[in-house]
Amino acid sequence: MQEQIQRIRADQADVLRGLRLSGVENAPDAFGARYAEIASRPEQYWAEHVAHYADSDDAATFVLYRAGRAVGMTGAYLEGGRRDHAFICNMWVDPAFRRGGAGARLVDTANRWLAEQGAERINAWVVETNQTALRFYDTLGFVRTGHTRPMPHQPQYTELLLAFDTALL
């Protein structure tokens, strides 16, 4: 099956919206927003976000395609444009396409892009109850920093801060 990972294009608002909704529907406790909140965002929201993620030096979204179909995504950004505050976020792969390394390739793509932007350390917030995601990031070289926070929009959950050293790339 042919696989591609590409940076999202400015004309793909529907792709981003579809992937975000699928991710939240599939794993509602893994993301900081609820399905209804994401579904209610107007078309202009998606168009503006995709335009930004397609062309920005501070934020990008990468989409995984299998046989031409968008089946996964991850975001990468420099918080406040700061090279010392790099994050990956919204990592999700359709369950039908997991277990073949696609998620690792998505994260690697995002990590490499952030490293090209000058990041030396890349962070990821992961819900502490999501043991599958924690194991996944462990296998990719992310380490637990000891920092935690209540999950935005769902403070009943705690997120753990993981970090990756770009020297490992």
XYZ file of N, CA and C in Angstrom:
507
model
N 0.849 -1.177 0.000
C 0.000 0.000 0.000
C 0.893 1.239 0.000
N 0.664 2.151 -0.920
C 1.490 3.341 -1.037
C 1.200 4.317 0.103
N 2.283 4.796 0.718
C 2.174 5.727 1.839
C 2.949 6.990 1.527
N 2.382 8.124 1.925
C 3.052 9.415 1.797
C 2.772 10.232 3.041
N 3.743 11.035 3.423
C 3.536 12.032 4.463
C 3.853 13.373 3.822
N 2.896 14.281 3.897
C 3.060 15.597 3.285
C 2.612 16.676 4.258
N 3.246 17.822 4.126
C 2.772 18.990 4.874
C 1.423 19.383 4.281
N 0.511 19.739 5.162
C -0.825 20.106 4.711
C -0.743 21.322 3.799
N -1.636 21.379 2.821
C -1.702 22.501 1.893
C -2.806 23.468 2.333
N -2.698 24.688 1.885
C -3.646 25.736 2.273
C -5.076 25.440 1.820
N -5.259 24.570 0.844
C -6.599 24.264 0.349
C -7.192 22.997 0.986
N -6.626 22.553 2.109
C -7.057 21.287 2.703
C -7.732 21.446 4.068
N -8.539 22.470 4.211
C -9.260 22.667 5.471
C -10.133 21.462 5.795
N -10.765 20.883 4.778
C -11.632 19.728 4.999
C -10.839 18.511 5.473
N -9.601 18.368 5.025
C -8.748 17.253 5.455
C -8.411 17.406 6.933
N -7.984 18.608 7.338
C -7.639 18.837 8.741
C -8.859 18.634 9.637
N -9.976 19.203 9.252
C -11.196 19.062 10.056
C -11.579 17.582 10.194
N -11.536 16.847 9.097
C -11.899 15.432 9.134
C -10.982 14.619 10.023
N -9.683 14.873 9.939
C -8.737 14.133 10.781
C -8.910 14.485 12.255
N -9.085 15.763 12.564
C -9.274 16.157 13.973
C -10.543 15.537 14.544
N -11.623 15.561 13.777
C -12.867 14.965 14.262
C -12.726 13.460 14.438
N -12.072 12.802 13.497
C -11.872 11.357 13.616
C -11.024 11.025 14.837
N -9.983 11.805 15.071
C -9.121 11.566 16.220
C -9.850 11.716 17.538
N -10.610 12.778 17.672
C -11.336 13.016 18.922
C -12.455 12.001 19.107
N -13.082 11.603 18.018
C -14.124 10.583 18.112
C -13.521 9.234 18.528
N -12.373 8.901 17.974
C -11.713 7.628 18.263
C -11.107 7.594 19.658
N -10.540 8.702 20.105
C -9.844 8.751 21.399
C -10.242 10.030 22.144
N -11.469 10.102 22.640
C -11.973 11.349 23.227
C -11.193 11.847 24.440
N -10.522 10.967 25.159
C -9.796 11.401 26.348
C -8.334 11.720 26.063
N -7.913 11.595 24.822
C -6.507 11.823 24.480
C -6.233 13.247 24.013
N -7.262 13.997 23.707
C -7.082 15.337 23.161
C -7.716 16.376 24.074
N -7.252 17.591 23.967
C -7.701 18.656 24.852
C -9.032 19.279 24.487
N -9.675 18.801 23.448
C -10.961 19.359 23.037
C -11.967 18.229 22.842
N -13.205 18.581 22.910
C -14.285 17.614 22.730
C -14.797 17.652 21.293
N -15.428 16.563 20.873
C -15.943 16.435 19.515
C -16.872 17.601 19.166
N -17.832 17.886 20.031
C -18.816 18.938 19.741
C -18.133 20.290 19.543
N -17.103 20.551 20.329
C -16.374 21.814 20.201
C -15.690 21.903 18.838
N -15.020 20.835 18.434
C -14.312 20.834 17.155
C -15.304 20.880 15.989
N -16.376 20.117 16.088
C -17.376 20.065 15.021
C -18.065 21.409 14.813
N -18.180 22.202 15.869
C -18.893 23.472 15.765
C -18.026 24.617 15.229
N -16.745 24.391 15.053
C -15.879 25.457 14.538
C -16.252 25.771 13.097
N -16.362 27.077 12.767
C -16.794 27.457 11.416
C -15.724 27.176 10.354
N -16.150 27.158 9.111
C -15.240 26.908 7.996
C -14.064 27.883 8.002
N -14.325 29.127 8.360
C -13.254 30.134 8.373
C -12.145 29.747 9.355
N -12.507 29.179 10.487
C -11.512 28.712 11.458
C -10.555 27.729 10.791
N -11.128 26.718 10.112
C -10.312 25.682 9.477
C -9.464 26.254 8.354
N -10.049 27.141 7.560
C -9.310 27.751 6.452
C -8.116 28.554 6.975
N -8.325 29.320 8.037
C -7.239 30.129 8.600
C -6.140 29.242 9.192
N -6.546 28.219 9.912
C -5.559 27.321 10.519
C -4.740 26.581 9.461
N -5.410 26.071 8.457
C -4.684 25.332 7.423
C -3.741 26.260 6.673
N -4.172 27.466 6.378
C -3.292 28.415 5.689
C -2.039 28.674 6.527
N -2.231 28.799 7.824
C -1.085 29.022 8.719
C -0.168 27.802 8.755
N -0.741 26.617 8.952
C 0.057 25.390 9.066
C 0.765 25.044 7.758
N 0.231 25.496 6.638
C 0.829 25.187 5.336
C 2.063 26.025 5.044
N 2.128 27.244 5.589
C 3.184 28.181 5.173
C 4.041 28.749 6.297
N 3.710 28.502 7.524
C 4.399 29.118 8.653
C 5.784 28.515 8.901
N 6.664 29.334 9.432
C 7.959 28.847 9.914
C 7.860 28.397 11.373
N 6.720 28.649 12.018
C 6.545 28.339 13.436
C 5.571 27.205 13.711
N 4.814 26.770 12.705
C 3.827 25.712 12.923
C 3.582 24.967 11.616
N 3.376 23.666 11.738
C 3.095 22.836 10.560
C 2.222 21.666 10.972
N 1.440 21.186 10.030
C 0.702 19.948 10.200
C 1.129 19.010 9.087
N 1.390 17.764 9.462
C 1.789 16.745 8.505
C 0.694 15.690 8.446
N 0.358 15.289 7.215
C -0.730 14.351 6.990
C -0.165 13.067 6.385
N -0.623 11.959 6.935
C -0.269 10.634 6.434
C -1.355 10.182 5.461
N -0.933 9.815 4.271
C -1.852 9.304 3.250
C -1.511 7.855 2.964
N -2.524 7.037 2.858
C -2.383 5.660 2.381
C -3.309 5.526 1.189
N -2.728 5.135 0.073
C -3.487 4.986 -1.175
C -4.316 6.239 -1.462
N -3.728 7.416 -1.194
C -4.383 8.684 -1.478
C -5.379 9.154 -0.444
N -5.607 8.390 0.605
C -6.587 8.738 1.651
C -5.863 9.230 2.898
N -6.315 10.361 3.450
C -5.731 10.904 4.681
C -6.141 10.025 5.847
N -5.136 9.410 6.529
C -5.434 8.474 7.608
C -4.681 8.800 8.904
N -3.957 9.899 8.938
C -3.239 10.255 10.148
C -2.673 11.650 10.055
N -2.267 12.177 11.200
C -1.731 13.529 11.235
C -0.895 13.747 12.483
N -0.082 14.764 12.438
C 0.557 15.303 13.628
C 0.855 16.768 13.390
N 0.819 17.529 14.459
C 1.168 18.938 14.387
C 2.525 19.169 15.015
N 3.156 20.259 14.614
C 4.448 20.660 15.160
C 4.442 22.181 15.258
N 4.916 22.708 16.389
C 4.925 24.168 16.498
C 5.995 24.641 17.470
N 6.369 25.885 17.277
C 7.273 26.586 18.181
C 6.403 27.554 18.969
N 6.198 27.268 20.241
C 5.316 28.089 21.065
C 5.857 29.506 21.152
N 5.043 30.451 20.744
C 5.466 31.844 20.758
C 6.631 32.121 19.825
N 6.846 31.234 18.850
C 7.949 31.400 17.926
C 9.309 31.102 18.529
N 9.326 30.615 19.759
C 10.587 30.360 20.469
C 11.155 28.997 20.107
N 12.405 28.979 19.712
C 13.076 27.737 19.321
C 13.262 26.792 20.511
N 13.217 27.326 21.724
C 13.381 26.491 22.913
C 12.048 25.983 23.465
N 10.975 26.231 22.757
C 9.647 25.751 23.157
C 8.975 25.055 21.975
N 9.546 23.947 21.542
C 9.026 23.193 20.401
C 8.144 22.056 20.897
N 7.051 21.843 20.196
C 6.090 20.806 20.585
C 5.578 20.050 19.369
N 5.242 18.783 19.586
C 4.397 18.068 18.643
C 3.053 17.884 19.333
N 1.996 17.811 18.538
C 0.650 17.738 19.105
C -0.300 17.067 18.123
N -1.471 16.743 18.620
C -2.552 16.199 17.789
C -2.124 14.993 16.955
N -1.252 14.175 17.507
C -0.782 12.985 16.804
C -1.892 11.941 16.831
N -2.273 11.482 15.645
C -3.316 10.466 15.561
C -3.197 9.716 14.242
N -3.411 8.397 14.304
C -3.467 7.549 13.122
C -4.721 6.693 13.237
N -5.454 6.594 12.154
C -6.642 5.754 12.098
C -6.265 4.354 12.593
N -7.048 3.780 13.512
C -6.710 2.461 14.057
C -6.480 1.380 13.004
N -7.132 1.477 11.871
C -6.961 0.474 10.813
C -5.573 0.522 10.180
N -4.831 1.615 10.436
C -3.522 1.784 9.803
C -2.386 1.831 10.822
N -2.671 1.431 12.044
C -1.648 1.415 13.090
C -0.851 0.117 13.057
N 0.203 0.094 13.825
C 1.057 -1.080 14.030
C 1.997 -1.367 12.870
N 2.125 -0.429 11.938
C 3.047 -0.632 10.834
C 4.146 0.417 10.798
N 4.237 1.213 11.847
C 5.273 2.241 11.901
C 4.845 3.596 11.369
N 3.590 3.732 10.945
C 3.128 4.999 10.375
C 3.207 6.135 11.395
N 2.808 5.872 12.627
C 2.870 6.902 13.662
C 4.296 7.358 13.909
N 5.212 6.416 13.946
C 6.625 6.760 14.147
C 7.138 7.611 12.996
N 6.718 7.307 11.772
C 7.154 8.103 10.623
C 6.565 9.512 10.673
N 5.325 9.632 11.140
C 4.727 10.963 11.300
C 5.506 11.788 12.329
N 5.760 11.201 13.486
C 6.485 11.920 14.540
C 7.894 12.264 14.069
N 8.547 11.345 13.388
C 9.885 11.622 12.873
C 9.859 12.800 11.900
N 8.855 12.852 11.043
C 8.726 13.968 10.101
C 8.581 15.287 10.850
N 7.710 15.297 11.869
C 7.506 16.514 12.661
C 8.773 16.884 13.421
N 9.432 15.898 14.018
C 10.668 16.167 14.758
C 11.738 16.762 13.852
N 11.876 16.195 12.669
C 12.895 16.702 11.736
C 12.573 18.126 11.284
N 11.304 18.406 11.055
C 10.912 19.756 10.671
C 11.241 20.742 11.805
N 10.906 20.367 13.034
C 11.214 21.244 14.170
C 12.718 21.435 14.326
N 13.493 20.385 14.134
C 14.950 20.500 14.203
C 15.457 21.454 13.123
N 14.873 21.395 11.933
C 15.251 22.322 10.859
C 14.938 23.767 11.228
N 13.940 23.957 12.091
C 13.582 25.304 12.548
C 14.489 25.758 13.692
N 15.389 24.896 14.137
C 16.340 25.259 15.182
C 16.070 24.675 16.549
N 15.022 23.859 16.682
C 14.702 23.275 17.986
C 15.736 22.212 18.355
N 16.159 22.238 19.604
C 17.072 21.216 20.121
C 16.351 20.208 21.008
N 15.212 20.624 21.544
C 14.392 19.755 22.395
C 12.953 19.895 21.930
N 12.292 18.761 21.791
C 10.905 18.748 21.347
C 10.062 18.137 22.455
N 8.967 18.791 22.769
C 8.096 18.375 23.858
C 6.787 17.810 23.320
N 6.168 16.976 24.145
C 4.837 16.446 23.842
C 4.108 16.240 25.163
N 2.889 16.734 25.242
C 2.031 16.476 26.394
C 1.192 15.239 26.101
N 1.189 14.275 27.014
C 0.431 13.038 26.832
C -0.365 12.763 28.100
N -1.632 12.413 27.935
C -2.494 12.103 29.079
C -1.924 10.878 29.798
N -1.792 10.982 31.115
C -1.142 9.908 31.872
C -1.879 8.579 31.817
N -3.166 8.601 31.513
C -3.922 7.351 31.419
C -3.775 6.680 30.051
N -3.150 7.355 29.104
C -2.986 6.803 27.758
C -1.668 6.025 27.691
N -1.691 4.836 28.265
C -0.487 4.016 28.347
C 0.051 3.623 26.970
N -0.836 3.425 26.015
C -0.390 3.081 24.665
C 0.443 4.218 24.080
N -0.028 5.450 24.216
C 0.723 6.599 23.698
C 2.036 6.781 24.454
N 2.025 6.589 25.759
C 3.263 6.731 26.533
C 4.304 5.709 26.094
N 3.882 4.464 25.879
C 4.816 3.447 25.382
C 5.317 3.800 23.986
N 4.426 4.292 23.145
C 4.793 4.698 21.787
C 5.893 5.760 21.824
N 5.690 6.808 22.611
C 6.690 7.874 22.682
C 7.991 7.378 23.322
N 7.886 6.488 24.299
C 9.092 5.891 24.886
C 9.936 5.216 23.810
N 9.293 4.465 22.925
C 10.041 3.750 21.886
C 10.689 4.703 20.886
N 10.185 5.922 20.799
C 10.737 6.908 19.865
C 11.864 7.738 20.483
N 12.143 7.520 21.765
C 13.220 8.254 22.412
C 12.781 9.427 23.263
N 11.484 9.622 23.418
C 10.991 10.668 24.314
C 11.165 10.190 25.752
N 11.489 11.109 26.645
C 11.639 10.774 28.056
C 10.683 11.633 28.883
N 10.275 11.098 30.011
C 9.380 11.830 30.914
C 10.201 12.863 31.688
N 9.704 14.077 31.710
C 10.445 15.172 32.349
C 10.118 15.331 33.825
N 9.020 14.746 34.267
C 8.563 14.936 35.640
C 7.566 16.078 35.775
N 7.374 16.864 34.725
C 6.401 17.954 34.749
C 5.024 17.421 34.375
N 4.006 17.918 35.068
C 2.627 17.541 34.794
C 1.767 18.797 34.773
N 0.564 18.645 34.249
C -0.419 19.739 34.270
C -1.799 19.135 34.091
N -2.827 19.843 34.560
C -4.181 19.403 34.236
C -4.398 19.585 32.732
N -5.100 18.657 32.123
C -5.354 18.750 30.695
C -6.254 19.945 30.404
N -5.861 20.796 29.447
C -6.744 21.920 29.088
C -8.107 21.396 28.643
N -9.144 22.040 29.074
C -10.529 21.713 28.729
C -11.037 20.432 29.387
N -10.145 19.643 29.998
C -10.548 18.424 30.703
C -9.661 18.277 31.944
N -9.775 19.184 32.908
C -8.839 19.204 34.039
C -8.908 17.988 34.956
N -9.887 17.109 34.739
C -9.939 15.875 35.526
C -8.826 14.923 35.110
N -8.179 15.177 33.967
C -7.069 14.362 33.487
C -5.753 15.110 33.669
N -4.707 14.356 33.924
C -3.370 14.928 34.068
C -2.536 14.554 32.855
N -1.801 15.542 32.352
C -0.889 15.294 31.243
C 0.545 15.256 31.761
N 1.340 14.404 31.142
C 2.767 14.300 31.443
C 3.532 14.958 30.308
N 4.581 15.703 30.656
C 5.417 16.327 29.636
C 6.557 15.387 29.284
N 6.650 15.054 28.005
C 7.715 14.225 27.479
C 8.635 15.103 26.651
N 9.904 14.712 26.548
C 10.860 15.512 25.777
C 11.732 14.605 24.927
N 12.123 15.150 23.775
C 12.981 14.449 22.825
C 14.147 15.358 22.468
N 15.344 14.833 22.517
C 16.550 15.578 22.172
C 16.814 15.406 20.674
N 16.829 16.508 19.931
C 16.998 16.400 18.473
C 18.388 15.909 18.081
N 19.317 15.827 19.016
C 20.625 15.232 18.715
C 20.473 13.754 18.363
N 19.329 13.155 18.731
C 19.079 11.737 18.434
C 18.656 11.522 16.976
N 18.354 12.607 16.266
C 17.933 12.462 14.862
C 19.095 12.096 13.974
